[in-house]
Amino acid sequence: MPAERLILRRPDDWHIHLRDDAMMKAVLPFTARQFARAIVMPNLKPPVVTAAAAAAYRARILDAVPAGTGFTPLMTAYLTDTTDPDDLEQGARDGVFTAAKLYPANATTNSAHGVSDVRRIDAVLERMEAIGLPLLVHGEVTDRHVDIFDREAVFLEQVLAPLLDRFPRLKVVLEHVTTRDAVEFVRAGAASGRLGATITAHHLLINRSDIFAGGIRPHLYCLPIAKREVHRQALVEAAISGEGPFFLGTDTAPHTVAAKESACGCAGCFTAATALELYALAFDEAGALDRLEAFASLNGPRFYGLPPNEERVVLERAPCTVPDVVLLADGDGVLPFRSGETLGWRYGGAV
Ligand code: OTD
Ligand code: ZN
Ligand code: ZN
């Protein structure tokens, strides 16, 4: 008899995009309802590059957190070719920065100011290694001659492996892994305890054929793009393994309907509306619900050196309808991943 209820420590989301203004106000309640803490990505327009900008962004988020949720945003610095190591260190010492994010220039949404060549930021990486500030990596090369489906695997070999060699004590999270290659790479470095990886719900649930099922489906387009089924299976196997380096990071990335449904649509899946339910589906399908707590609530805090949350929450095997659309105060809307569908798991809140 399969489990009907699953009680787990309140989880954290180690990779989210909250945006700002009306969009932030509309999407933040979904994350704050399920997760105690979240790593907030800095790819605003303009990006969050200084400790002062991150502190101001954190204050805007805290202002928008619904009363009673107790949600804590964990802030990140957006690394550029000109990041000042002193500002980064001061931000870390003041408790503003939990990590810093490496976007190879133009790899994904709002990454035009990213790092043009990782060797340009050696001084910054040295400082991060010295003070124990984790480096979060969007792991794709941006050379347009490299096929879009190969950009993660090529990044591992050309950029990440040499970087890990050059900074042997730097803590690194390979964000939103999408390939078997990445899973194997992370496993190979697991013994060091300094290499982790986040896995999104959507990459556990879709493969690249789903993006084109019956027509082009812009709401399934995200970066890194979903890969072949063998890769999806490798991600599921890693997520349910319970192994320490693999933890939950939704990469929920809201865009307006108009920005997604366009001749040149934006990348990103908005999964926050039913994040835990989507992970529960993937774990249930793999017969591994008992491993969800390690992935969602234990492995991330251990990697970041933070205590796991004490509170418990419940997931129930019951119908849960994903909202059709989430409306913003300015009249725009965002379509959740699987909008309008009924999922077989429902988040029941704190117990
Ligand atoms: N991927 N979209 C966005 C970010 C992520 O690479 C990512 O972390 C975004 O819209 O900010 C996306 O597809
Ligand atoms: Zn990314
Ligand atoms: Zn992201």
mmCIF file of C-alpha atoms and ligand atoms in Angstrom:
data_model
loop_
_atom_site.group_PDB
_atom_site.id
_atom_site.type_symbol
_atom_site.label_atom_id
_atom_site.label_comp_id
_atom_site.label_asym_id
_atom_site.label_seq_id
_atom_site.Cartn_x
_atom_site.Cartn_y
_atom_site.Cartn_z
ATOM 1 C CA MET A 1 0.000 0.000 0.000
ATOM 2 C CA PRO A 2 1.658 3.249 -1.056
ATOM 3 C CA ALA A 3 1.995 6.038 1.520
ATOM 4 C CA GLU A 4 -0.954 8.425 1.717
ATOM 5 C CA ARG A 5 0.790 11.092 3.744
ATOM 6 C CA LEU A 6 4.366 12.189 3.923
ATOM 7 C CA ILE A 7 5.670 14.260 6.803
ATOM 8 C CA LEU A 8 9.039 15.913 6.348
ATOM 9 C CA ARG A 9 11.092 18.719 7.799
ATOM 10 C CA ARG A 10 10.200 22.021 6.207
ATOM 11 C CA PRO A 11 12.270 22.155 3.021
ATOM 12 C CA ASP A 12 14.384 24.961 1.552
ATOM 13 C CA ASP A 13 14.671 25.979 -2.093
ATOM 14 C CA TRP A 14 18.326 26.463 -3.028
ATOM 15 C CA HIS A 15 17.664 28.286 -6.332
ATOM 16 C CA ILE A 16 14.845 30.720 -7.127
ATOM 17 C CA HIS A 17 14.131 33.827 -9.192
ATOM 18 C CA LEU A 18 11.876 36.247 -7.347
ATOM 19 C CA ARG A 19 12.250 39.244 -9.682
ATOM 20 C CA ASP A 20 11.064 42.588 -8.235
ATOM 21 C CA ASP A 21 8.028 44.886 -7.943
ATOM 22 C CA ALA A 22 4.627 43.517 -9.064
ATOM 23 C CA MET A 23 6.100 40.195 -10.211
ATOM 24 C CA MET A 24 7.844 39.607 -6.880
ATOM 25 C CA LYS A 25 4.708 40.432 -4.927
ATOM 26 C CA ALA A 26 2.732 37.899 -6.979
ATOM 27 C CA VAL A 27 5.192 34.976 -6.892
ATOM 28 C CA LEU A 28 6.870 35.286 -3.484
ATOM 29 C CA PRO A 29 3.865 34.018 -1.441
ATOM 30 C CA PHE A 30 4.050 30.652 -3.236
ATOM 31 C CA THR A 31 7.662 30.047 -2.249
ATOM 32 C CA ALA A 32 7.225 31.469 1.273
ATOM 33 C CA ARG A 33 4.271 29.134 1.868
ATOM 34 C CA GLN A 34 6.306 25.971 1.305
ATOM 35 C CA PHE A 35 9.949 26.776 1.976
ATOM 36 C CA ALA A 36 11.669 28.192 5.050
ATOM 37 C CA ARG A 37 14.641 29.624 3.153
ATOM 38 C CA ALA A 38 15.584 30.166 -0.453
ATOM 39 C CA ILE A 39 18.663 31.196 -2.352
ATOM 40 C CA VAL A 40 17.582 34.225 -4.360
ATOM 41 C CA MET A 41 19.234 34.667 -7.724
ATOM 42 C CA PRO A 42 20.647 38.115 -8.531
ATOM 43 C CA ASN A 43 19.759 38.412 -12.252
ATOM 44 C CA LEU A 44 17.574 41.502 -11.927
ATOM 45 C CA LYS A 45 17.754 44.344 -14.445
ATOM 46 C CA PRO A 46 20.261 45.750 -13.538
ATOM 47 C CA PRO A 47 21.859 42.767 -11.760
ATOM 48 C CA VAL A 48 22.587 42.694 -8.027
ATOM 49 C CA VAL A 49 26.354 43.200 -8.059
ATOM 50 C CA THR A 50 27.177 44.881 -4.726
ATOM 51 C CA ALA A 51 26.497 44.129 -1.084
ATOM 52 C CA ALA A 52 24.527 47.376 -0.814
ATOM 53 C CA ALA A 53 22.270 46.399 -3.736
ATOM 54 C CA ALA A 54 21.748 42.934 -2.242
ATOM 55 C CA ALA A 55 20.859 44.380 1.171
ATOM 56 C CA ALA A 56 18.324 46.710 -0.466
ATOM 57 C CA TYR A 57 16.848 43.838 -2.503
ATOM 58 C CA ARG A 58 16.601 41.699 0.635
ATOM 59 C CA ALA A 59 14.723 44.514 2.392
ATOM 60 C CA ARG A 60 12.235 44.725 -0.505
ATOM 61 C CA ILE A 61 11.701 40.957 -0.341
ATOM 62 C CA LEU A 62 11.198 40.984 3.433
ATOM 63 C CA ASP A 63 8.645 43.782 3.003
ATOM 64 C CA ALA A 64 6.694 41.597 0.597
ATOM 65 C CA VAL A 65 6.815 38.357 2.651
ATOM 66 C CA PRO A 66 3.283 37.448 3.772
ATOM 67 C CA ALA A 67 2.857 37.792 7.540
ATOM 68 C CA GLY A 68 3.335 34.617 9.522
ATOM 69 C CA THR A 69 5.356 32.650 6.967
ATOM 70 C CA GLY A 70 8.762 33.275 8.572
ATOM 71 C CA PHE A 71 10.498 33.056 5.216
ATOM 72 C CA THR A 72 14.217 33.923 5.011
ATOM 73 C CA PRO A 73 15.714 35.012 1.677
ATOM 74 C CA LEU A 74 19.398 34.125 1.259
ATOM 75 C CA MET A 75 21.074 36.590 -1.056
ATOM 76 C CA THR A 76 23.645 36.114 -3.810
ATOM 77 C CA ALA A 77 26.060 38.392 -5.634
ATOM 78 C CA TYR A 78 26.057 38.500 -9.422
ATOM 79 C CA LEU A 79 29.702 38.146 -10.423
ATOM 80 C CA THR A 80 31.003 40.349 -13.240
ATOM 81 C CA ASP A 81 34.442 40.934 -14.730
ATOM 82 C CA THR A 82 34.803 43.839 -12.299
ATOM 83 C CA THR A 83 33.459 42.404 -9.015
ATOM 84 C CA ASP A 84 35.347 43.875 -6.057
ATOM 85 C CA PRO A 85 36.618 41.071 -3.756
ATOM 86 C CA ASP A 86 36.549 43.433 -0.753
ATOM 87 C CA ASP A 87 32.884 44.304 -1.246
ATOM 88 C CA LEU A 88 32.061 40.615 -1.648
ATOM 89 C CA GLU A 89 33.941 39.693 1.532
ATOM 90 C CA GLN A 90 32.336 42.516 3.505
ATOM 91 C CA GLY A 91 28.895 41.439 2.245
ATOM 92 C CA ALA A 92 29.610 37.873 3.362
ATOM 93 C CA ARG A 93 30.882 38.992 6.789
ATOM 94 C CA ASP A 94 27.802 41.193 7.268
ATOM 95 C CA GLY A 95 25.525 38.234 6.563
ATOM 96 C CA VAL A 96 24.177 39.771 3.353
ATOM 97 C CA PHE A 97 25.716 37.283 0.914
ATOM 98 C CA THR A 98 25.244 33.530 1.301
ATOM 99 C CA ALA A 99 26.908 32.817 -2.053
ATOM 100 C CA ALA A 100 27.990 34.356 -5.349
ATOM 101 C CA LYS A 101 26.699 33.420 -8.777
ATOM 102 C CA LEU A 102 28.715 32.819 -11.911
ATOM 103 C CA TYR A 103 26.789 33.429 -15.116
ATOM 104 C CA PRO A 104 28.902 32.946 -18.191
ATOM 105 C CA ALA A 105 28.044 36.114 -20.185
ATOM 106 C CA ASN A 106 24.790 35.634 -22.156
ATOM 107 C CA ALA A 107 24.182 32.061 -20.956
ATOM 108 C CA THR A 108 20.624 32.717 -19.760
ATOM 109 C CA THR A 109 18.019 35.391 -18.940
ATOM 110 C CA ASN A 110 19.563 38.745 -17.900
ATOM 111 C CA SER A 111 23.119 37.442 -18.007
ATOM 112 C CA ALA A 112 24.612 39.958 -20.440
ATOM 113 C CA HIS A 113 26.721 41.402 -17.613
ATOM 114 C CA GLY A 114 28.070 37.963 -16.660
ATOM 115 C CA VAL A 115 31.685 36.895 -16.607
ATOM 116 C CA SER A 116 33.296 36.946 -20.065
ATOM 117 C CA ASP A 117 36.112 34.557 -19.113
ATOM 118 C CA VAL A 118 36.316 32.797 -15.771
ATOM 119 C CA ARG A 119 40.062 33.460 -15.602
ATOM 120 C CA ARG A 120 39.307 37.166 -15.255
ATOM 121 C CA ILE A 121 37.860 36.652 -11.784
ATOM 122 C CA ASP A 122 40.684 34.637 -10.220
ATOM 123 C CA ALA A 123 41.142 37.229 -7.458
ATOM 124 C CA VAL A 124 37.453 36.976 -6.564
ATOM 125 C CA LEU A 125 37.503 33.165 -6.552
ATOM 126 C CA GLU A 126 40.645 33.143 -4.401
ATOM 127 C CA ARG A 127 38.909 35.353 -1.881
ATOM 128 C CA MET A 128 35.752 33.212 -1.903
ATOM 129 C CA GLU A 129 37.853 30.114 -1.354
ATOM 130 C CA ALA A 130 39.634 31.804 1.561
ATOM 131 C CA ILE A 131 36.433 32.906 3.315
ATOM 132 C CA GLY A 132 34.339 29.814 2.445
ATOM 133 C CA LEU A 133 31.754 31.638 0.300
ATOM 134 C CA PRO A 134 30.158 29.149 -2.128
ATOM 135 C CA LEU A 135 30.281 29.714 -5.884
ATOM 136 C CA LEU A 136 27.008 28.908 -7.664
ATOM 137 C CA VAL A 137 27.464 28.107 -11.316
ATOM 138 C CA HIS A 138 25.241 28.300 -14.377
ATOM 139 C CA GLY A 139 27.124 25.519 -16.123
ATOM 140 C CA GLU A 140 26.788 26.085 -19.833
ATOM 141 C CA VAL A 141 29.299 27.326 -22.377
ATOM 142 C CA THR A 142 27.984 30.186 -24.472
ATOM 143 C CA ASP A 143 29.845 29.530 -27.715
ATOM 144 C CA ARG A 144 27.073 29.426 -30.298
ATOM 145 C CA HIS A 145 29.052 26.859 -32.264
ATOM 146 C CA VAL A 146 28.430 24.372 -29.465
ATOM 147 C CA ASP A 147 25.054 22.673 -29.889
ATOM 148 C CA ILE A 148 22.529 23.855 -27.286
ATOM 149 C CA PHE A 149 22.047 20.281 -26.027
ATOM 150 C CA ASP A 150 25.810 19.875 -25.462
ATOM 151 C CA ARG A 151 26.540 23.134 -23.666
ATOM 152 C CA GLU A 152 26.405 21.700 -20.154
ATOM 153 C CA ALA A 153 28.612 18.685 -20.880
ATOM 154 C CA VAL A 154 31.179 20.873 -22.648
ATOM 155 C CA PHE A 155 31.185 23.322 -19.723
ATOM 156 C CA LEU A 156 32.061 20.524 -17.286
ATOM 157 C CA GLU A 157 35.128 19.580 -19.236
ATOM 158 C CA GLN A 158 36.298 22.972 -20.484
ATOM 159 C CA VAL A 159 35.465 25.259 -17.572
ATOM 160 C CA LEU A 160 34.403 23.502 -14.383
ATOM 161 C CA ALA A 161 37.046 20.770 -14.135
ATOM 162 C CA PRO A 162 39.962 23.228 -14.556
ATOM 163 C CA LEU A 163 38.303 25.690 -12.155
ATOM 164 C CA LEU A 164 37.959 23.023 -9.450
ATOM 165 C CA ASP A 165 41.623 22.101 -9.970
ATOM 166 C CA ARG A 166 42.763 25.701 -9.665
ATOM 167 C CA PHE A 167 40.732 26.306 -6.480
ATOM 168 C CA PRO A 168 40.878 23.015 -4.587
ATOM 169 C CA ARG A 169 38.986 24.240 -1.517
ATOM 170 C CA LEU A 170 36.368 26.439 -3.226
ATOM 171 C CA LYS A 171 32.794 25.269 -2.516
ATOM 172 C CA VAL A 172 30.857 24.997 -5.768
ATOM 173 C CA VAL A 173 27.223 24.252 -6.614
ATOM 174 C CA LEU A 174 26.524 23.205 -10.169
ATOM 175 C CA GLU A 175 23.036 24.651 -10.548
ATOM 176 C CA HIS A 176 20.070 22.977 -12.267
ATOM 177 C CA VAL A 177 21.911 19.922 -13.640
ATOM 178 C CA THR A 178 20.267 18.485 -16.749
ATOM 179 C CA THR A 179 22.540 15.683 -17.960
ATOM 180 C CA ARG A 180 23.846 12.293 -16.936
ATOM 181 C CA ASP A 181 27.292 13.763 -17.553
ATOM 182 C CA ALA A 182 26.706 16.346 -14.816
ATOM 183 C CA VAL A 183 25.415 13.736 -12.371
ATOM 184 C CA GLU A 184 28.502 11.609 -12.951
ATOM 185 C CA PHE A 185 30.768 14.641 -12.662
ATOM 186 C CA VAL A 186 29.250 15.667 -9.324
ATOM 187 C CA ARG A 187 29.455 12.105 -8.004
ATOM 188 C CA ALA A 188 33.093 11.853 -8.988
ATOM 189 C CA GLY A 189 33.827 14.940 -6.889
ATOM 190 C CA ALA A 190 31.544 14.003 -4.006
ATOM 191 C CA ALA A 191 34.266 12.774 -1.665
ATOM 192 C CA SER A 192 35.609 16.309 -1.288
ATOM 193 C CA GLY A 193 32.293 17.477 0.178
ATOM 194 C CA ARG A 194 32.758 20.797 -1.602
ATOM 195 C CA LEU A 195 30.807 20.060 -4.788
ATOM 196 C CA GLY A 196 27.003 20.056 -4.845
ATOM 197 C CA ALA A 197 24.228 20.200 -7.426
ATOM 198 C CA THR A 198 20.645 21.420 -7.502
ATOM 199 C CA ILE A 199 17.955 19.615 -9.487
ATOM 200 C CA THR A 200 14.734 21.287 -10.625
ATOM 201 C CA ALA A 201 11.292 19.691 -10.552
ATOM 202 C CA HIS A 202 10.707 20.361 -14.236
ATOM 203 C CA HIS A 203 13.908 18.604 -15.282
ATOM 204 C CA LEU A 204 12.736 15.564 -13.280
ATOM 205 C CA LEU A 205 9.401 15.598 -15.114
ATOM 206 C CA ILE A 206 10.054 16.512 -18.759
ATOM 207 C CA ASN A 207 12.463 15.586 -21.504
ATOM 208 C CA ARG A 208 13.221 17.447 -24.700
ATOM 209 C CA SER A 209 10.455 15.758 -26.681
ATOM 210 C CA ASP A 210 7.876 17.235 -24.319
ATOM 211 C CA ILE A 211 8.871 20.728 -25.486
ATOM 212 C CA PHE A 212 7.586 19.812 -28.955
ATOM 213 C CA ALA A 213 4.677 17.489 -28.104
ATOM 214 C CA GLY A 214 1.961 18.313 -30.662
ATOM 215 C CA GLY A 215 3.412 21.777 -31.279
ATOM 216 C CA ILE A 216 5.927 24.128 -29.680
ATOM 217 C CA ARG A 217 5.274 24.601 -25.976
ATOM 218 C CA PRO A 218 6.894 27.831 -24.864
ATOM 219 C CA HIS A 219 6.116 27.261 -21.183
ATOM 220 C CA LEU A 220 8.427 24.230 -21.179
ATOM 221 C CA TYR A 221 11.332 26.198 -22.612
ATOM 222 C CA CYS A 222 13.980 26.940 -20.028
ATOM 223 C CA LEU A 223 17.752 27.033 -19.784
ATOM 224 C CA PRO A 224 19.528 24.747 -19.558
ATOM 225 C CA ILE A 225 17.087 23.175 -21.994
ATOM 226 C CA ALA A 226 15.610 19.778 -21.078
ATOM 227 C CA LYS A 227 17.604 16.901 -22.575
ATOM 228 C CA ARG A 228 16.914 13.327 -23.771
ATOM 229 C CA GLU A 229 15.025 10.810 -21.650
ATOM 230 C CA VAL A 230 18.222 9.011 -20.538
ATOM 231 C CA HIS A 231 19.343 12.253 -18.950
ATOM 232 C CA ARG A 232 16.013 12.800 -17.205
ATOM 233 C CA GLN A 233 16.309 9.292 -15.800
ATOM 234 C CA ALA A 234 19.815 10.019 -14.518
ATOM 235 C CA LEU A 235 18.503 13.137 -12.750
ATOM 236 C CA VAL A 236 15.680 11.171 -11.105
ATOM 237 C CA GLU A 237 18.141 8.530 -10.014
ATOM 238 C CA ALA A 238 20.430 11.189 -8.487
ATOM 239 C CA ALA A 239 17.587 13.041 -6.756
ATOM 240 C CA ILE A 240 16.167 9.898 -5.146
ATOM 241 C CA SER A 241 19.604 8.503 -4.237
ATOM 242 C CA GLY A 242 19.722 10.408 -0.953
ATOM 243 C CA GLU A 243 23.361 11.226 -1.728
ATOM 244 C CA GLY A 244 24.588 14.395 -0.057
ATOM 245 C CA PRO A 245 25.614 16.499 -3.075
ATOM 246 C CA PHE A 246 22.129 16.483 -4.654
ATOM 247 C CA PHE A 247 19.532 18.889 -3.322
ATOM 248 C CA LEU A 248 16.358 20.763 -4.207
ATOM 249 C CA GLY A 249 16.533 23.950 -6.269
ATOM 250 C CA THR A 250 13.432 24.716 -8.319
ATOM 251 C CA ASP A 251 14.939 27.445 -10.517
ATOM 252 C CA THR A 252 11.388 28.798 -10.612
ATOM 253 C CA ALA A 253 11.716 31.576 -13.194
ATOM 254 C CA PRO A 254 8.498 33.522 -13.856
ATOM 255 C CA HIS A 255 7.906 35.519 -17.025
ATOM 256 C CA THR A 256 4.674 37.135 -18.175
ATOM 257 C CA VAL A 257 2.492 35.161 -20.554
ATOM 258 C CA ALA A 258 3.250 37.709 -23.269
ATOM 259 C CA ALA A 259 7.008 37.284 -22.807
ATOM 260 C CA LYS A 260 6.718 33.477 -23.019
ATOM 261 C CA GLU A 261 4.193 33.262 -25.866
ATOM 262 C CA SER A 262 6.156 35.264 -28.387
ATOM 263 C CA ALA A 263 8.125 34.830 -31.604
ATOM 264 C CA CYS A 264 11.226 34.930 -29.378
ATOM 265 C CA GLY A 265 9.979 33.642 -26.058
ATOM 266 C CA CYS A 266 11.866 33.978 -22.759
ATOM 267 C CA ALA A 267 13.401 30.961 -21.049
ATOM 268 C CA GLY A 268 12.103 29.830 -17.667
ATOM 269 C CA CYS A 269 9.505 27.611 -15.989
ATOM 270 C CA PHE A 270 7.414 29.010 -13.144
ATOM 271 C CA THR A 271 7.138 26.031 -10.793
ATOM 272 C CA ALA A 272 6.781 27.771 -7.417
ATOM 273 C CA ALA A 273 2.962 27.544 -7.411
ATOM 274 C CA THR A 274 3.163 23.785 -6.712
ATOM 275 C CA ALA A 275 6.873 23.124 -6.219
ATOM 276 C CA LEU A 276 6.704 20.431 -3.536
ATOM 277 C CA GLU A 277 3.780 18.704 -5.215
ATOM 278 C CA LEU A 278 5.800 18.430 -8.442
ATOM 279 C CA TYR A 279 8.801 16.937 -6.635
ATOM 280 C CA ALA A 280 6.464 14.534 -4.785
ATOM 281 C CA LEU A 281 5.090 13.357 -8.140
ATOM 282 C CA ALA A 282 8.569 12.619 -9.461
ATOM 283 C CA PHE A 283 9.669 10.822 -6.286
ATOM 284 C CA ASP A 284 6.403 8.859 -6.067
ATOM 285 C CA GLU A 285 6.682 7.759 -9.682
ATOM 286 C CA ALA A 286 10.161 6.434 -8.836
ATOM 287 C CA GLY A 287 8.848 4.695 -5.696
ATOM 288 C CA ALA A 288 11.143 6.799 -3.516
ATOM 289 C CA LEU A 289 8.971 9.131 -1.435
ATOM 290 C CA ASP A 290 10.972 8.124 1.638
ATOM 291 C CA ARG A 291 14.020 9.808 0.081
ATOM 292 C CA LEU A 292 12.320 13.174 -0.538
ATOM 293 C CA GLU A 293 13.237 14.586 2.868
ATOM 294 C CA ALA A 294 16.975 14.072 2.357
ATOM 295 C CA PHE A 295 16.808 15.831 -1.008
ATOM 296 C CA ALA A 296 14.428 18.634 0.004
ATOM 297 C CA SER A 297 15.290 19.332 3.636
ATOM 298 C CA LEU A 298 18.641 17.848 4.711
ATOM 299 C CA ASN A 299 21.274 17.797 1.976
ATOM 300 C CA GLY A 300 21.089 21.515 1.154
ATOM 301 C CA PRO A 301 21.531 22.807 4.708
ATOM 302 C CA ARG A 302 24.386 20.361 5.250
ATOM 303 C CA PHE A 303 26.171 21.630 2.148
ATOM 304 C CA TYR A 304 25.709 25.281 3.133
ATOM 305 C CA GLY A 305 26.652 24.637 6.769
ATOM 306 C CA LEU A 306 23.220 25.673 8.069
ATOM 307 C CA PRO A 307 20.962 23.791 10.492
ATOM 308 C CA PRO A 308 18.018 21.907 8.962
ATOM 309 C CA ASN A 309 14.596 23.366 9.751
ATOM 310 C CA GLU A 310 12.858 21.970 12.836
ATOM 311 C CA GLU A 311 9.294 22.498 11.683
ATOM 312 C CA ARG A 312 7.468 19.623 9.923
ATOM 313 C CA VAL A 313 5.161 19.904 6.921
ATOM 314 C CA VAL A 314 2.838 17.397 5.291
ATOM 315 C CA LEU A 315 2.186 16.243 1.748
ATOM 316 C CA GLU A 316 -0.991 14.264 1.108
ATOM 317 C CA ARG A 317 -2.013 11.999 -1.727
ATOM 318 C CA ALA A 318 -4.989 14.096 -2.818
ATOM 319 C CA PRO A 319 -6.010 16.089 -5.883
ATOM 320 C CA CYS A 320 -4.390 19.499 -6.219
ATOM 321 C CA THR A 321 -5.242 21.713 -9.157
ATOM 322 C CA VAL A 322 -2.457 23.950 -10.422
ATOM 323 C CA PRO A 323 -3.739 27.532 -10.870
ATOM 324 C CA ASP A 324 -4.590 28.449 -14.482
ATOM 325 C CA VAL A 325 -2.772 31.733 -14.208
ATOM 326 C CA VAL A 326 -1.251 33.930 -11.497
ATOM 327 C CA LEU A 327 -2.301 37.550 -11.963
ATOM 328 C CA LEU A 328 0.005 40.468 -11.235
ATOM 329 C CA ALA A 329 -1.210 43.771 -9.812
ATOM 330 C CA ASP A 330 -0.283 45.521 -13.054
ATOM 331 C CA GLY A 331 -2.635 43.310 -15.083
ATOM 332 C CA ASP A 332 -0.077 40.877 -16.506
ATOM 333 C CA GLY A 333 -0.202 37.181 -15.742
ATOM 334 C CA VAL A 334 2.198 34.245 -15.294
ATOM 335 C CA LEU A 335 1.367 30.672 -16.276
ATOM 336 C CA PRO A 336 2.454 28.064 -13.755
ATOM 337 C CA PHE A 337 4.127 24.861 -14.927
ATOM 338 C CA ARG A 338 1.287 22.345 -15.573
ATOM 339 C CA SER A 339 -1.265 25.153 -15.260
ATOM 340 C CA GLY A 340 -4.834 23.911 -14.915
ATOM 341 C CA GLU A 341 -3.773 20.281 -14.453
ATOM 342 C CA THR A 342 -4.671 18.222 -11.412
ATOM 343 C CA LEU A 343 -1.701 16.697 -9.602
ATOM 344 C CA GLY A 344 -1.941 13.693 -7.310
ATOM 345 C CA TRP A 345 -0.172 15.297 -4.340
ATOM 346 C CA ARG A 346 -1.183 18.276 -2.247
ATOM 347 C CA TYR A 347 0.869 20.352 0.158
ATOM 348 C CA GLY A 348 -0.911 20.498 3.514
ATOM 349 C CA GLY A 349 1.250 23.036 5.355
ATOM 350 C CA ALA A 350 2.843 22.751 8.783
ATOM 351 C CA VAL A 351 1.906 19.907 11.153
HETATM 352 N N1 OTD B 1 16.852 29.531 -16.554
HETATM 353 N N2 OTD B 1 15.362 31.255 -16.958
HETATM 354 C C1 OTD B 1 15.932 32.044 -15.996
HETATM 355 C C2 OTD B 1 16.954 31.576 -15.265
HETATM 356 C C3 OTD B 1 17.262 30.172 -15.357
HETATM 357 O O1 OTD B 1 19.476 29.541 -15.825
HETATM 358 C C4 OTD B 1 18.666 29.820 -14.958
HETATM 359 O O2 OTD B 1 18.938 29.830 -13.762
HETATM 360 C C5 OTD B 1 15.369 33.359 -15.760
HETATM 361 O O3 OTD B 1 14.333 33.645 -16.412
HETATM 362 O O4 OTD B 1 15.890 34.113 -14.924
HETATM 363 C C6 OTD B 1 15.846 30.037 -17.256
HETATM 364 O O5 OTD B 1 15.378 29.377 -18.184
HETATM 365 ZN ZN ZN B 2 21.096 29.171 -14.581
HETATM 366 ZN ZN ZN B 3 17.995 30.127 -12.193
#
